[in-house]
C-alpha atoms as an extended CHARMM CRD file, in Angstrom:
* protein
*
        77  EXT
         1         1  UNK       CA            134.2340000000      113.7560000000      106.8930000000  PROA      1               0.0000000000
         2         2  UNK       CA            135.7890000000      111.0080000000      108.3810000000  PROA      2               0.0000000000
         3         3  UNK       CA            138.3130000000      108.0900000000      106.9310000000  PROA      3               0.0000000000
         4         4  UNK       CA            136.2200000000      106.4380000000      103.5660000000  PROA      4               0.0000000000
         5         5  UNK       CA            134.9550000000      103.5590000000      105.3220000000  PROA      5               0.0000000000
         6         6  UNK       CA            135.1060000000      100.1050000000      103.4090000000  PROA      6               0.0000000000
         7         7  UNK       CA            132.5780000000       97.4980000000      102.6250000000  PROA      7               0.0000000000
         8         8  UNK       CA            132.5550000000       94.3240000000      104.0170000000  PROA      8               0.0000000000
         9         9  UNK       CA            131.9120000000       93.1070000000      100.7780000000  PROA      9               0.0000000000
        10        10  UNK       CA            134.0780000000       95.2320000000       99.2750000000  PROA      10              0.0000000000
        11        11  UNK       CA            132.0110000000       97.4250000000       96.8180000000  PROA      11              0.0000000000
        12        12  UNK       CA            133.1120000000      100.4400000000       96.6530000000  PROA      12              0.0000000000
        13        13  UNK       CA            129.4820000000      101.8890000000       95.9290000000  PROA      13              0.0000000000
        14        14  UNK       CA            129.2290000000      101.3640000000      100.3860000000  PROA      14              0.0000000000
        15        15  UNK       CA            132.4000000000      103.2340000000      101.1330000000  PROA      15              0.0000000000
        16        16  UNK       CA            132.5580000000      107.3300000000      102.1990000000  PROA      16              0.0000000000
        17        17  UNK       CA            133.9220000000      107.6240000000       98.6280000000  PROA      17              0.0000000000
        18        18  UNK       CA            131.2870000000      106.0700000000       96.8670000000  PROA      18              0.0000000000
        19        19  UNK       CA            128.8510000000      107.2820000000       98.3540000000  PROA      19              0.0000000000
        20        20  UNK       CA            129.9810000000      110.7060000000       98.3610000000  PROA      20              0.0000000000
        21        21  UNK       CA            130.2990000000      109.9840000000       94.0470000000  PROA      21              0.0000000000
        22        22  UNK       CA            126.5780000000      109.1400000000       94.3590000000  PROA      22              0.0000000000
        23        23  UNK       CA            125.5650000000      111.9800000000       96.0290000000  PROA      23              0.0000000000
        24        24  UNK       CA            127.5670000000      114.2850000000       93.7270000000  PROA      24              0.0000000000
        25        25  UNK       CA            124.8500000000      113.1380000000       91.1800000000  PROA      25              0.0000000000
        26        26  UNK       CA            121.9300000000      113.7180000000       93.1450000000  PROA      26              0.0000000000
        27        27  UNK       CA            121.4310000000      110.3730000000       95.0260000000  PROA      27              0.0000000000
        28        28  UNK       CA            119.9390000000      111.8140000000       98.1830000000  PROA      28              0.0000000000
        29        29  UNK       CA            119.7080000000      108.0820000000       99.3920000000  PROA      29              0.0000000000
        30        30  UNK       CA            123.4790000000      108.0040000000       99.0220000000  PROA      30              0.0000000000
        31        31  UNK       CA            123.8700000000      111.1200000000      101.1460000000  PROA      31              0.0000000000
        32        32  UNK       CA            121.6920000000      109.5940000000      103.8220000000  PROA      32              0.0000000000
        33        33  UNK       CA            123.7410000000      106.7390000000      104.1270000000  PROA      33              0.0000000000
        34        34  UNK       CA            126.6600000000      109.7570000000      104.7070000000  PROA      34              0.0000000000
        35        35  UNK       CA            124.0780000000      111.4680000000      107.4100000000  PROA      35              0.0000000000
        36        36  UNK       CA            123.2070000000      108.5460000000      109.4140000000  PROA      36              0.0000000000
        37        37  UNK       CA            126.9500000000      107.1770000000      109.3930000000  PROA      37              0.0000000000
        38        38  UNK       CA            128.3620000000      111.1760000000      110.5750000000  PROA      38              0.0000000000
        39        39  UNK       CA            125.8570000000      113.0340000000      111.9040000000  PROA      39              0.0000000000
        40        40  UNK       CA            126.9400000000      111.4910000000      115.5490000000  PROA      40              0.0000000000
        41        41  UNK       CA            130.3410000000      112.8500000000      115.1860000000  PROA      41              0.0000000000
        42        42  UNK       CA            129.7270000000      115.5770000000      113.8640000000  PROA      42              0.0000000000
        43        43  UNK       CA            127.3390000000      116.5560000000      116.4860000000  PROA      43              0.0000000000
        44        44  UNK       CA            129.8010000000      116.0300000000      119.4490000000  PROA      44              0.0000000000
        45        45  UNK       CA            132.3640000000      117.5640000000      118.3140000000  PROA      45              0.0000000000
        46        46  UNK       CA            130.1050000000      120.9350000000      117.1990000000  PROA      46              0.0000000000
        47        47  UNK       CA            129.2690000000      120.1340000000      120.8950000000  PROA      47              0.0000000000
        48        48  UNK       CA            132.7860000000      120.5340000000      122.0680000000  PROA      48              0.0000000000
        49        49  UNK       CA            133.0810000000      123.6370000000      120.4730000000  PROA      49              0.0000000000
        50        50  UNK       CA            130.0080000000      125.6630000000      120.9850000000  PROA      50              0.0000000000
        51        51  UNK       CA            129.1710000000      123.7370000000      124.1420000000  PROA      51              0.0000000000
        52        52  UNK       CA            125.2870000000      124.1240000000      123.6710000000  PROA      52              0.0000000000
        53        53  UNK       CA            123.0640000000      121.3890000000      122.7480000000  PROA      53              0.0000000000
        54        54  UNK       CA            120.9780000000      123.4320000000      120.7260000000  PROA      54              0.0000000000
        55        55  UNK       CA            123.5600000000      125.3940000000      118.9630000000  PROA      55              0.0000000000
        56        56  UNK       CA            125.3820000000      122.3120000000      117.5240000000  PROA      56              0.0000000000
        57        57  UNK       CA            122.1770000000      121.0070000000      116.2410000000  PROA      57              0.0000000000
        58        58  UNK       CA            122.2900000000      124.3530000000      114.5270000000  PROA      58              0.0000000000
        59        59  UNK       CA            125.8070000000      123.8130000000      113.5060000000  PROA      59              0.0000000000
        60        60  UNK       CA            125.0390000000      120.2880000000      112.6780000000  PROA      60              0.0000000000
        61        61  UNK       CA            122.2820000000      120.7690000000      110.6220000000  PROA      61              0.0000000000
        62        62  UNK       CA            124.3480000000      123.5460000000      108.2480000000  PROA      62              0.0000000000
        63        63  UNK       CA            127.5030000000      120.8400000000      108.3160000000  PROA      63              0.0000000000
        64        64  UNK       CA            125.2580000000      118.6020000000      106.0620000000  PROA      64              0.0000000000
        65        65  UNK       CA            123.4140000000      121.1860000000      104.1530000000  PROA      65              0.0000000000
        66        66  UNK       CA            126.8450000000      122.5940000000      103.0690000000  PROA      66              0.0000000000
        67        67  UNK       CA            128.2300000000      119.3000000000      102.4060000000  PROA      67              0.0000000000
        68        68  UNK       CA            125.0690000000      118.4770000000      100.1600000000  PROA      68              0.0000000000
        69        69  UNK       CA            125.4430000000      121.7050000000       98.0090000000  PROA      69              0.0000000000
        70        70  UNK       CA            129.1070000000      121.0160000000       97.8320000000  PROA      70              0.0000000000
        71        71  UNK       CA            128.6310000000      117.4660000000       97.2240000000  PROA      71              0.0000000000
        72        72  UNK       CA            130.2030000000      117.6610000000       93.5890000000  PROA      72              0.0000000000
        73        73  UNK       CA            133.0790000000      119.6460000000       94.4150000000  PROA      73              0.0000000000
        74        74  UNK       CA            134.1960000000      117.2290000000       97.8280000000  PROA      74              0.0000000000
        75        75  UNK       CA            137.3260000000      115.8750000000       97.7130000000  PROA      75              0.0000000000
        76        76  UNK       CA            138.0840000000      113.0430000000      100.2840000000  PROA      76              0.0000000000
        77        77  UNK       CA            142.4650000000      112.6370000000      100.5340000000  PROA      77              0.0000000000
């Protein structure tokens, strides 16, 4: 994942971090927030690699399912 990105209002509960905490616990509303904010990025540069559209949906797709089951055991530096 990216750099934990900060609230403008400064609640931690909005940042990568926080929402990765939430998800650890099950909130998949928390992960969503996560998806929607990385799944971009992640796409293009599974793109860059694999250079096929539908493979790096495929690549995409496991990203996230991966980082769901490993939610609790994530550690963002």
């Amino acid at each position: 994942m990216s750099r934990p990105r900060t609230s403008e209002t400064g609640d931690d509960a909005d940042t990568d971090v926080g929402l990765l905490q939430r998800a650890s616990t099950g909130d998949r509303d928390a992960f969503g927030v996560l998806y929607d904010r990385h799944v971009r990025a992640v796409y293009w540069q599974a793109f860059r690699v694999v250079r096929d559209a539908d493979a790096a949906e495929d690549v995409t797709q496991e990203t996230f399912v991966v980082a769901w089951r490993r939610s609790r055991t994530i550690r963002l530096v």
